[in-house]
């Protein structure tokens, strides 16, 4: 099946990650240039690579190149004969391998710098990297080491006041290094530099578009599933699983079975709404399996967030397995094969996170994870979105004619409202949290702010406070409103909600939701807080 992998269908640039916090951005910028690329840890052995990249980018790194445990690249990258671009630490790594000299900056350079472009009429290939930048360009620097001497054969193509070797290139080996970071928007012509590298230097075709992806992916799914194979998919109504489901439906029609598990902690009216939207607008026959009693029964008495998450994750698996078996029975006479495949909406950030060369990071939260389904099920995975970022998924959704309402939906976690009710999850608490959340989102939409906010929800706190309503003392619970802005959900800023909107929301929640007499607004960023309260 390897001939169907995406990196064999598109010209692919390989980005080797040395742990910089900007490595994902390099990936984003290259894709924005219309070129497909993949991020792998810098420890990737070239002999184990399943494809030949058209070019390689070495990222920056928080390490000092002189550190004992500093990460290093497989020297075989230099034997592949493809263009290489080193960024910051990546440049230093090139120098280390090619015999240059690296030294410690007298003054750590952090922030903006003026790059002066140096042209070489007699060496036209190296001029390509900074082509179109004019004589000078503002770049962004973040380093404490720099080159004291470039390796043999490298010429300076750009300098700043503090860095003599701000950009270097090798005319015949096609190896380049830059001390600045082209991937951050503070480098004004950064996107142009990366475009120059992947297109004009590596010669990649700029055909990575979501339109071409659709055709290739549908073909790929058909080849994998075969003419009679059947597929089940866990579909939540979230944008990822909806887009994945639409692709699958377009590829194999009614041999795809979408299942939404009602775990009793979905948003108000959510299951029915999702079912109707998916059926009426996308032609996907989604089956809602009501397992709310099972989930709520198992959650009874549980206060610990991690326990809640695990119970919900495991129960999902159980319900899902049972359902797949039922579908097999039901379709036994259809002439279709048995269900062999499980559709997942895994995105590239999930994949990237699990490949870091530093190994897995500390567990902050156990994300309910469909991946867990696999241990017990013999189903093989199909993950059409595995190579995509969330904004690419949204673009894909639009091309697949999925409504804006679905495409721009705020993400909703699998464990749902259970991790937004602090303390014990009971049907009564679910009802309060749901009602408050519904009003909150409705008012955000009324105010025209839904798209500006990346994710918003109401959390129900387990504490009571004193209030006065109709001259009576009340002693009731607190709703905490959360709204964040983020692109990647790894970091997030709290959203500056206009006061008049807050006022309306607070009024409505206190008046309309029984059991709540106080509303507060969460002004914490991630980090150090997280988006969900549990
Ligand atoms: N209630 C549910 N029923 C069936 N599958 C679910 C349910 N909740 C989550 N899933 C599965 O878990 C996967 C991961 O959930 P996740 O919330 O990350 O993605 P999503 O719901 O598709 O999109 P979004 O991130 O926008 O909410 C989903 O793609 C879906 O396959
Ligand atoms: O499908 C999911 N299953 C989970 O278990 C889960 N936990 C958190 N989230 C979502 O992940 C993003 C980051 O959330 P945190 O800042 O709370 O970790 C936010 O978008 C959260 O809603 C989940 N999604
Ligand atoms: N941003 C970077 O890649 C920094 C590389 C290295 N840590 C230095 O300080 O020079
Ligand atoms: Mg979701």
Coordinates of C-alpha atoms and ligand atoms in Angstrom, one line a residue:
X1 CA 0.0 0.0 0.0
X2 CA 3.0 2.3 0.3
X3 CA 2.6 3.5 -3.3
X4 CA -0.5 5.3 -2.1
X5 CA 1.2 7.3 0.6
X6 CA 0.8 11.0 0.2
X7 CA 4.5 11.8 0.0
X8 CA 4.7 9.5 -3.0
X9 CA 1.9 11.4 -4.8
X10 CA 3.3 14.9 -4.3
X11 CA 6.8 16.4 -4.5
X12 CA 7.7 16.4 -0.9
X13 CA 10.1 18.5 1.2
X14 CA 11.3 16.9 4.4
X15 CA 11.6 19.1 7.4
X16 CA 13.9 17.7 10.1
X17 CA 12.9 18.9 13.6
X18 CA 15.5 19.8 16.1
X19 CA 12.9 20.8 18.7
X20 CA 12.4 24.4 17.8
X21 CA 9.1 25.8 18.8
X22 CA 8.8 27.1 15.2
X23 CA 9.2 23.8 13.3
X24 CA 5.4 23.5 12.8
X25 CA 5.4 27.0 11.3
X26 CA 8.0 26.0 8.7
X27 CA 5.7 23.2 7.7
X28 CA 2.8 25.6 7.5
X29 CA 4.7 28.1 5.3
X30 CA 5.9 25.5 2.9
X31 CA 2.4 24.1 2.5
X32 CA 1.1 27.6 1.9
X33 CA 3.6 27.8 -1.0
X34 CA 1.6 24.9 -2.5
X35 CA 4.3 22.4 -1.7
X36 CA 3.7 19.3 0.4
X37 CA 6.1 18.7 3.2
X38 CA 6.4 16.4 6.2
X39 CA 8.0 17.0 9.6
X40 CA 10.1 14.2 11.1
X41 CA 12.4 14.2 14.1
X42 CA 16.0 15.1 13.3
X43 CA 17.1 11.7 14.4
X44 CA 15.4 10.1 11.4
X45 CA 17.7 7.7 9.7
X46 CA 17.9 8.4 6.0
X47 CA 18.1 4.7 5.2
X48 CA 14.7 4.2 6.9
X49 CA 13.0 6.9 4.9
X50 CA 10.3 5.5 2.6
X51 CA 10.5 8.2 0.0
X52 CA 13.0 10.5 -1.6
X53 CA 12.4 14.1 -0.6
X54 CA 12.9 16.9 -3.2
X55 CA 14.7 18.9 -0.6
X56 CA 15.4 19.1 3.1
X57 CA 15.0 21.8 5.7
X58 CA 16.8 21.6 9.0
X59 CA 15.0 23.5 11.7
X60 CA 16.2 25.6 14.6
X61 CA 16.6 24.2 18.1
X62 CA 16.6 25.3 21.7
X63 CA 19.9 23.4 22.2
X64 CA 23.4 24.8 22.0
X65 CA 25.3 22.9 19.3
X66 CA 28.0 22.4 21.8
X67 CA 25.8 20.7 24.4
X68 CA 26.5 17.1 25.2
X69 CA 23.0 15.9 24.5
X70 CA 22.6 18.2 21.5
X71 CA 20.6 16.6 18.6
X72 CA 22.4 15.9 15.4
X73 CA 21.3 14.9 11.9
X74 CA 22.2 11.6 10.1
X75 CA 25.2 12.7 8.0
X76 CA 23.7 10.8 5.1
X77 CA 21.3 13.7 4.4
X78 CA 24.3 15.3 2.8
X79 CA 24.7 12.3 0.4
X80 CA 21.1 12.4 -0.9
X81 CA 22.1 15.0 -3.5
X82 CA 19.0 17.1 -2.9
X83 CA 19.0 20.8 -1.8
X84 CA 19.3 21.5 1.9
X85 CA 18.3 24.6 3.8
X86 CA 19.5 25.0 7.4
X87 CA 17.6 27.5 9.6
X88 CA 19.5 28.9 12.6
X89 CA 20.6 25.8 14.5
X90 CA 20.2 24.0 11.1
X91 CA 22.8 26.3 9.6
X92 CA 25.1 25.6 12.6
X93 CA 24.5 21.9 12.0
X94 CA 25.5 22.2 8.4
X95 CA 28.7 24.1 9.5
X96 CA 29.4 21.3 12.0
X97 CA 29.2 18.7 9.3
X98 CA 30.9 20.5 6.6
X99 CA 33.9 22.0 8.5
X100 CA 32.8 25.5 9.3
X101 CA 33.5 27.2 12.6
X102 CA 30.8 28.0 15.2
X103 CA 31.2 30.5 18.0
X104 CA 29.3 32.1 20.8
X105 CA 27.8 35.5 19.9
X106 CA 29.3 38.3 22.0
X107 CA 25.7 39.5 22.4
X108 CA 22.8 37.2 22.0
X109 CA 20.8 38.4 19.0
X110 CA 17.1 38.4 19.6
X111 CA 14.6 40.3 17.6
X112 CA 14.6 42.3 14.4
X113 CA 17.7 42.8 12.2
X114 CA 18.3 44.4 8.9
X115 CA 19.5 41.8 6.3
X116 CA 21.7 43.1 3.5
X117 CA 21.5 40.9 0.4
X118 CA 24.8 40.2 -1.3
X119 CA 24.5 39.2 -5.0
X120 CA 26.9 37.0 -7.0
X121 CA 26.5 37.5 -10.7
X122 CA 29.0 34.8 -11.4
X123 CA 27.3 32.3 -9.0
X124 CA 23.6 32.6 -10.0
X125 CA 22.3 29.5 -8.3
X126 CA 23.0 30.8 -4.7
X127 CA 21.3 34.1 -5.6
X128 CA 18.0 32.2 -5.9
X129 CA 17.4 31.9 -2.2
X130 CA 17.1 35.6 -1.5
X131 CA 15.7 36.5 -4.9
X132 CA 13.0 39.2 -4.8
X133 CA 14.1 40.6 -1.5
X134 CA 15.6 43.8 -2.8
X135 CA 18.8 45.1 -1.3
X136 CA 17.6 44.9 2.3
X137 CA 14.9 43.1 4.3
X138 CA 13.8 42.9 7.9
X139 CA 14.5 39.5 9.4
X140 CA 13.9 38.0 12.8
X141 CA 16.8 36.5 14.8
X142 CA 16.9 34.4 17.9
X143 CA 20.3 32.9 18.6
X144 CA 23.3 32.8 20.9
X145 CA 25.7 31.1 18.5
X146 CA 26.7 32.0 15.0
X147 CA 29.2 31.0 12.3
X148 CA 32.7 32.4 12.8
X149 CA 33.7 30.9 9.5
X150 CA 31.7 29.3 6.7
X151 CA 32.7 25.8 5.5
X152 CA 34.7 25.5 2.3
X153 CA 32.9 26.5 -0.9
X154 CA 30.1 28.5 0.9
X155 CA 29.6 32.1 0.0
X156 CA 27.9 34.8 2.0
X157 CA 24.6 35.9 0.4
X158 CA 23.3 37.9 3.3
X159 CA 24.7 39.7 6.3
X160 CA 23.4 41.8 9.2
X161 CA 25.3 44.1 11.5
X162 CA 25.7 41.4 14.1
X163 CA 26.0 38.3 11.8
X164 CA 28.6 38.2 9.0
X165 CA 27.1 34.8 8.0
X166 CA 23.4 35.6 8.2
X167 CA 22.9 33.7 4.9
X168 CA 25.2 31.4 3.0
X169 CA 25.0 29.2 0.0
X170 CA 27.0 26.6 -1.9
X171 CA 26.7 27.0 -5.7
X172 CA 27.2 23.4 -6.7
X173 CA 26.1 21.4 -3.7
X174 CA 22.9 23.4 -3.4
X175 CA 23.2 23.7 0.4
X176 CA 22.0 26.9 2.1
X177 CA 22.0 28.2 5.6
X178 CA 20.3 31.2 7.2
X179 CA 20.7 32.4 10.7
X180 CA 17.4 34.2 10.7
X181 CA 13.9 32.6 11.0
X182 CA 12.0 32.9 7.7
X183 CA 9.0 31.0 9.2
X184 CA 7.9 33.7 11.6
X185 CA 5.9 36.6 10.2
X186 CA 8.4 39.1 11.8
X187 CA 10.7 38.2 8.9
X188 CA 9.0 40.3 6.3
X189 CA 10.1 38.3 3.3
X190 CA 10.3 35.0 5.1
X191 CA 7.6 33.3 3.1
X192 CA 9.3 34.4 -0.1
X193 CA 12.6 32.9 1.1
X194 CA 10.9 29.5 1.8
X195 CA 9.1 29.7 -1.5
X196 CA 12.3 30.4 -3.3
X197 CA 13.9 27.4 -1.6
X198 CA 11.2 24.8 -2.2
X199 CA 10.1 26.0 -5.7
X200 CA 13.2 27.6 -7.4
X201 CA 15.9 25.6 -5.7
X202 CA 14.3 22.2 -5.0
X203 CA 12.1 22.4 -8.1
X204 CA 8.9 21.3 -6.4
X205 CA 5.7 21.5 -8.3
X206 CA 3.2 23.8 -6.5
X207 CA 0.3 21.3 -6.7
X208 CA -0.5 20.9 -3.0
X209 CA -4.0 22.2 -3.0
X210 CA -7.0 20.8 -1.2
X211 CA -8.8 20.4 -4.6
X212 CA -6.1 18.0 -5.8
X213 CA -6.0 16.3 -2.5
X214 CA -9.7 15.4 -2.7
X215 CA -9.3 13.5 -5.9
X216 CA -6.2 11.7 -4.9
X217 CA -7.6 10.9 -1.4
X218 CA -10.8 9.4 -2.8
X219 CA -8.8 7.3 -5.2
X220 CA -6.6 6.2 -2.4
X221 CA -9.5 5.3 -0.1
X222 CA -11.1 3.2 -2.9
X223 CA -7.9 1.4 -3.5
X224 CA -7.4 0.6 0.2
X225 CA -11.0 -0.5 0.9
X226 CA -11.5 -2.4 -2.3
X227 CA -14.7 -2.9 -4.3
X228 CA -16.8 -4.5 -1.5
X229 CA -15.1 -3.6 1.8
X230 CA -17.1 -1.7 4.5
X231 CA -16.0 1.0 6.8
X232 CA -17.3 2.3 10.1
X233 CA -16.6 5.8 11.4
X234 CA -17.0 7.5 14.8
X235 CA -18.6 10.8 13.8
X236 CA -19.2 13.5 16.4
X237 CA -20.4 16.4 14.3
X238 CA -17.1 18.1 14.9
X239 CA -15.4 19.4 11.8
X240 CA -12.7 16.7 11.6
X241 CA -14.9 13.7 11.7
X242 CA -17.5 15.4 9.4
X243 CA -14.9 16.2 6.7
X244 CA -13.4 12.7 7.0
X245 CA -16.9 11.2 6.8
X246 CA -17.8 13.2 3.7
X247 CA -14.7 12.1 1.9
X248 CA -15.4 8.5 2.8
X249 CA -19.0 8.7 1.7
X250 CA -17.9 10.2 -1.6
X251 CA -15.4 7.4 -2.0
X252 CA -17.5 4.3 -1.1
X253 CA -21.2 5.5 -0.7
X254 CA -23.4 3.3 1.5
X255 CA -20.6 1.0 2.4
X256 CA -19.7 3.6 4.9
X257 CA -21.5 3.6 8.3
X258 CA -21.2 6.6 10.5
X259 CA -21.9 6.3 14.2
X260 CA -22.5 9.0 16.7
X261 CA -22.4 7.8 20.3
X262 CA -24.7 9.8 22.6
X263 CA -22.7 9.7 25.8
X264 CA -25.2 11.7 27.8
X265 CA -22.7 14.6 28.0
X266 CA -23.2 16.1 24.5
X267 CA -24.4 19.7 24.1
X268 CA -28.1 20.5 24.2
X269 CA -30.0 19.0 21.2
X270 CA -26.6 18.1 19.7
X271 CA -27.2 14.5 18.6
X272 CA -30.4 15.1 16.8
X273 CA -29.1 18.3 15.1
X274 CA -25.9 16.5 13.9
X275 CA -27.9 13.6 12.6
X276 CA -30.2 15.8 10.6
X277 CA -27.5 18.0 9.2
X278 CA -25.3 15.1 8.2
X279 CA -28.3 13.3 6.5
X280 CA -30.0 16.2 4.9
X281 CA -27.1 18.3 3.8
X282 CA -24.3 15.7 3.3
X283 CA -26.3 12.6 2.5
X284 CA -24.5 10.7 5.3
X285 CA -26.6 8.2 7.0
X286 CA -25.5 8.7 10.6
X287 CA -26.7 6.4 13.3
X288 CA -27.1 7.9 16.8
X289 CA -26.5 5.2 19.4
X290 CA -28.0 6.3 22.7
X291 CA -25.7 5.1 25.4
X292 CA -26.3 8.0 27.8
X293 CA -27.5 5.8 30.7
X294 CA -24.4 3.6 30.4
X295 CA -22.0 6.6 30.4
X296 CA -23.8 8.5 33.2
X297 CA -24.2 5.3 35.3
X298 CA -20.4 4.8 35.1
X299 CA -19.7 8.4 35.9
X300 CA -21.8 8.4 39.0
X301 CA -19.8 9.3 42.1
X302 CA -16.6 10.1 40.1
X303 CA -15.0 13.4 40.7
X304 CA -11.5 12.9 39.5
X305 CA -11.0 14.4 36.0
X306 CA -8.6 11.7 34.8
X307 CA -11.0 9.0 36.0
X308 CA -13.8 10.7 34.1
X309 CA -11.8 10.8 31.0
X310 CA -10.7 7.2 31.2
X311 CA -14.2 6.0 31.9
X312 CA -15.6 7.9 28.9
X313 CA -12.7 6.8 26.6
X314 CA -13.2 3.1 27.5
X315 CA -16.9 3.2 27.3
X316 CA -16.7 4.7 23.8
X317 CA -14.6 1.7 22.7
X318 CA -17.1 -0.7 24.1
X319 CA -20.1 0.9 22.5
X320 CA -18.4 1.3 19.3
X321 CA -17.2 -2.4 19.1
X322 CA -20.7 -3.6 19.9
X323 CA -22.1 -1.4 17.2
X324 CA -19.7 -2.6 14.5
X325 CA -20.7 -6.2 15.2
X326 CA -24.3 -5.3 14.9
X327 CA -23.7 -3.6 11.5
X328 CA -21.8 -6.7 10.3
X329 CA -24.9 -8.8 11.2
X330 CA -27.3 -6.4 9.6
X331 CA -25.4 -6.2 6.4
X332 CA -24.4 -9.8 6.1
X333 CA -26.8 -10.4 3.3
X334 CA -26.0 -7.2 1.4
X335 CA -23.2 -8.8 -0.7
X336 CA -20.7 -6.3 0.8
X337 CA -17.8 -7.6 2.7
X338 CA -17.4 -7.4 6.5
X339 CA -16.3 -4.2 8.2
X340 CA -12.5 -4.2 7.9
X341 CA -11.8 -0.5 8.5
X342 CA -12.2 2.2 11.0
X343 CA -12.3 5.8 9.8
X344 CA -10.6 8.3 12.1
X345 CA -10.4 12.1 12.0
X346 CA -6.7 12.2 13.2
X347 CA -5.0 15.4 12.2
X348 CA -1.3 16.2 11.5
X349 CA -0.8 18.0 14.8
X350 CA -1.7 14.8 16.6
X351 CA 0.8 12.9 14.5
X352 CA 3.5 15.5 15.0
X353 CA 3.1 15.6 18.7
X354 CA 3.8 11.9 18.9
X355 CA 7.0 12.0 16.9
X356 CA 9.0 14.5 18.8
X357 CA 12.6 13.3 19.2
X358 CA 12.5 14.3 22.8
X359 CA 9.9 11.6 23.4
X360 CA 6.4 11.9 24.8
X361 CA 5.8 14.9 27.0
X362 CA 4.3 14.8 30.4
X363 CA 0.6 13.7 30.5
X364 CA -1.4 16.8 31.3
X365 CA -4.7 15.2 30.4
X366 CA -5.6 11.9 28.9
X367 CA -7.4 13.0 25.7
X368 CA -10.2 10.6 24.9
X369 CA -8.7 9.0 22.0
X370 CA -10.1 6.8 19.2
X371 CA -6.7 5.4 18.8
X372 CA -7.5 3.4 21.9
X373 CA -10.1 1.6 19.9
X374 CA -7.4 -0.3 18.1
X375 CA -6.0 -2.4 20.8
X376 CA -9.0 -4.6 20.9
X377 CA -10.5 -4.2 17.4
X378 CA -9.1 -5.9 14.4
X379 CA -10.2 -3.0 12.3
X380 CA -7.6 -1.3 10.2
X381 CA -7.3 2.4 10.3
X382 CA -8.1 4.9 7.6
X383 CA -7.1 8.4 8.5
X384 CA -7.7 10.7 5.4
X385 CA -6.8 13.9 7.4
X386 CA -3.6 12.5 8.9
X387 CA -1.5 14.8 6.8
X388 CA -3.6 18.0 7.3
X389 CA -3.7 20.9 9.7
X390 CA -7.0 22.2 11.0
X391 CA -7.1 25.1 8.6
X392 CA -6.5 22.8 5.7
X393 CA -9.3 20.6 6.9
X394 CA -11.6 23.6 7.0
X395 CA -10.5 24.5 3.4
X396 CA -11.2 20.9 2.4
X397 CA -14.6 21.1 4.1
X398 CA -15.5 24.1 2.1
X399 CA -14.5 22.5 -1.2
X400 CA -16.6 19.4 -0.3
X401 CA -19.5 21.8 0.0
X402 CA -19.9 21.4 3.7
X403 CA -21.8 24.3 5.3
X404 CA -19.9 27.1 7.0
X405 CA -21.9 26.2 10.1
X406 CA -20.2 22.8 10.3
X407 CA -16.8 23.9 8.9
X408 CA -16.4 26.7 11.5
X409 CA -17.8 24.8 14.4
X410 CA -15.8 25.2 17.6
X411 CA -14.1 22.0 18.6
X412 CA -15.9 19.9 21.2
X413 CA -14.0 17.3 23.2
X414 CA -15.0 13.7 23.2
X415 CA -15.6 13.6 27.0
X416 CA -18.0 16.5 26.4
X417 CA -19.7 18.4 29.2
X418 CA -18.4 15.8 31.7
X419 CA -15.0 17.6 31.8
X420 CA -16.8 21.0 32.1
X421 CA -18.7 20.0 35.2
X422 CA -16.2 20.1 37.9
X423 CA -16.9 17.5 40.4
X424 CA -19.5 14.8 40.1
X425 CA -21.4 14.4 36.8
X426 CA -25.1 13.9 37.5
X427 CA -28.1 14.3 35.1
X428 CA -29.1 17.4 37.1
X429 CA -25.7 18.9 36.7
X430 CA -25.5 18.1 33.0
X431 CA -28.9 19.8 32.6
X432 CA -27.6 23.0 34.2
X433 CA -24.3 23.0 32.3
X434 CA -26.0 22.4 29.0
X435 CA -28.6 25.1 29.4
X436 CA -26.0 27.7 30.4
X437 CA -23.7 26.6 27.5
X438 CA -26.6 26.9 25.0
X439 CA -27.4 30.5 26.0
X440 CA -23.7 31.4 26.0
X441 CA -23.1 30.2 22.5
X442 CA -26.4 31.6 21.3
X443 CA -25.5 35.1 22.5
X444 CA -22.0 34.8 21.1
X445 CA -23.6 34.0 17.7
X446 CA -26.1 36.8 18.1
X447 CA -23.2 39.2 18.7
X448 CA -21.5 38.0 15.5
X449 CA -18.5 36.9 17.5
X450 CA -18.6 33.1 16.9
X451 CA -16.0 33.1 14.1
X452 CA -13.6 35.4 16.0
X453 CA -13.6 33.0 19.0
X454 CA -11.8 29.7 18.5
X455 CA -13.6 27.9 21.3
X456 CA -16.1 28.9 23.9
X457 CA -18.1 27.0 26.5
X458 CA -19.7 27.3 29.9
X459 CA -18.2 25.4 32.9
X460 CA -20.2 24.5 36.0
X461 CA -18.3 25.0 39.2
X462 CA -19.1 22.8 42.2
X463 CA -19.1 25.6 44.7
X464 CA -22.1 27.6 45.9
X465 CA -22.4 31.2 46.7
X466 CA -25.0 33.4 48.2
X467 CA -27.2 35.6 46.1
X468 CA -30.5 37.4 46.3
X469 CA -33.4 36.8 43.9
X470 CA -36.9 38.3 44.3
X471 CA -35.9 39.3 47.9
X472 CA -35.1 35.7 48.7
X473 CA -31.7 34.4 49.7
X474 CA -30.3 32.0 47.1
X475 CA -27.4 29.6 47.7
X476 CA -26.5 28.2 44.2
X477 CA -23.8 27.3 41.8
X478 CA -21.4 29.3 39.7
X479 CA -21.0 29.3 35.9
X480 CA -17.6 30.1 34.5
X481 CA -17.5 31.3 30.9
X482 CA -14.5 30.4 28.8
X483 CA -13.6 31.8 25.4
X484 CA -10.2 31.6 23.7
X485 CA -8.5 32.6 20.6
X486 CA -5.9 30.3 19.2
X487 CA -4.8 28.8 15.9
X488 CA -3.3 25.5 17.1
X489 CA -5.0 24.9 20.5
X490 CA -1.5 24.3 22.0
X491 CA -1.4 27.8 23.3
X492 CA -4.3 30.2 23.6
X493 CA -5.3 33.7 24.7
X494 CA -8.5 34.4 26.5
X495 CA -10.9 36.3 24.3
X496 CA -11.6 40.0 25.3
X497 CA -15.4 39.6 25.3
X498 CA -17.2 42.9 25.0
X499 CA -18.8 44.0 28.3
X500 CA -22.2 44.5 26.8
X501 CA -22.2 40.9 25.5
X502 CA -21.0 39.6 28.9
X503 CA -23.8 41.5 30.5
X504 CA -26.5 40.0 28.3
X505 CA -25.1 36.5 28.8
X506 CA -24.9 36.8 32.5
X507 CA -28.4 38.2 32.8
X508 CA -29.8 35.4 30.7
X509 CA -28.0 32.6 32.4
X510 CA -28.9 33.8 35.9
X511 CA -32.5 34.4 34.9
X512 CA -33.1 31.3 32.8
X513 CA -31.0 28.6 34.3
X514 CA -32.2 27.3 37.6
X515 CA -29.5 26.4 40.0
X516 CA -27.1 29.3 39.0
X517 CA -26.9 32.6 40.8
X518 CA -23.5 33.8 39.7
X519 CA -21.5 34.0 36.4
X520 CA -17.8 34.7 36.1
X521 CA -15.5 35.2 33.1
X522 CA -12.3 33.2 32.8
X523 CA -9.3 35.4 32.0
X524 CA -6.6 32.8 32.0
X525 CA -4.3 32.0 29.0
X526 CA -2.9 28.7 28.0
X527 CA -0.3 28.1 29.3
X528 CA -0.3 28.2 32.3
X529 CA -4.0 27.3 32.3
X530 CA -5.5 24.9 29.8
X531 CA -8.6 25.4 27.6
X532 CA -10.8 22.8 29.3
X533 CA -11.1 23.2 33.1
X534 CA -10.5 19.4 33.6
Ligands
LIG1 N1 -19.9 11.4 20.6 C1 -19.1 10.8 19.7 N2 -19.6 9.8 18.9 C2 -18.8 9.2 18.0 N3 -17.5 9.5 17.8 C3 -17.0 10.5 18.5 C4 -17.8 11.2 19.5 N4 -17.0 12.2 20.1 C5 -15.8 12.1 19.5 N5 -15.8 11.1 18.6 C6 -14.6 10.6 17.8 O1 -13.4 11.1 18.3 C7 -12.7 11.8 17.4 C8 -11.9 12.9 18.0 O2 -12.7 13.9 18.6 P1 -12.3 15.4 18.3 O3 -13.2 16.2 19.1 O4 -10.9 15.6 18.4 O5 -12.7 15.6 16.7 P2 -14.0 16.1 16.0 O6 -15.1 16.0 17.0 O7 -14.2 15.3 14.7 O8 -13.7 17.6 15.6 P3 -13.5 18.8 16.6 O9 -12.1 18.7 17.1 O10 -13.8 20.0 15.8 O11 -14.5 18.6 17.8 C9 -13.7 12.3 16.4 O12 -13.1 12.6 15.1 C10 -14.7 11.2 16.3 O13 -14.1 10.2 15.5
LIG2 O1 -11.5 15.1 21.4 C1 -11.0 15.5 22.4 N1 -10.9 14.7 23.5 C2 -10.4 15.0 24.7 O2 -10.3 14.2 25.6 C3 -10.0 16.4 24.8 N2 -9.6 17.1 25.9 C4 -9.4 18.4 25.5 N3 -9.8 18.5 24.2 C5 -9.7 19.6 23.3 O3 -8.3 19.9 23.0 C6 -8.1 21.3 23.0 C7 -7.0 21.6 24.0 O4 -7.6 21.4 25.3 P1 -6.8 21.6 26.7 O5 -6.1 22.9 26.6 O6 -7.8 21.6 27.7 O7 -5.8 20.5 26.7 C8 -9.4 22.0 23.2 O8 -10.0 22.2 22.0 C9 -10.2 20.9 24.0 O9 -11.6 21.0 23.8 C10 -10.2 17.2 23.8 N4 -10.6 16.8 22.6
LIG3 N1 16.9 29.5 17.2 C1 17.9 28.6 17.1 O1 17.8 27.7 16.3 C2 18.9 28.8 18.1 C3 20.1 27.9 17.9 C4 21.1 27.9 19.1 N2 20.4 27.4 20.3 C5 21.6 29.3 19.2 O2 21.4 29.9 20.2 O3 22.3 29.8 18.3
LIG4 MG1 -15.1 16.9 18.8

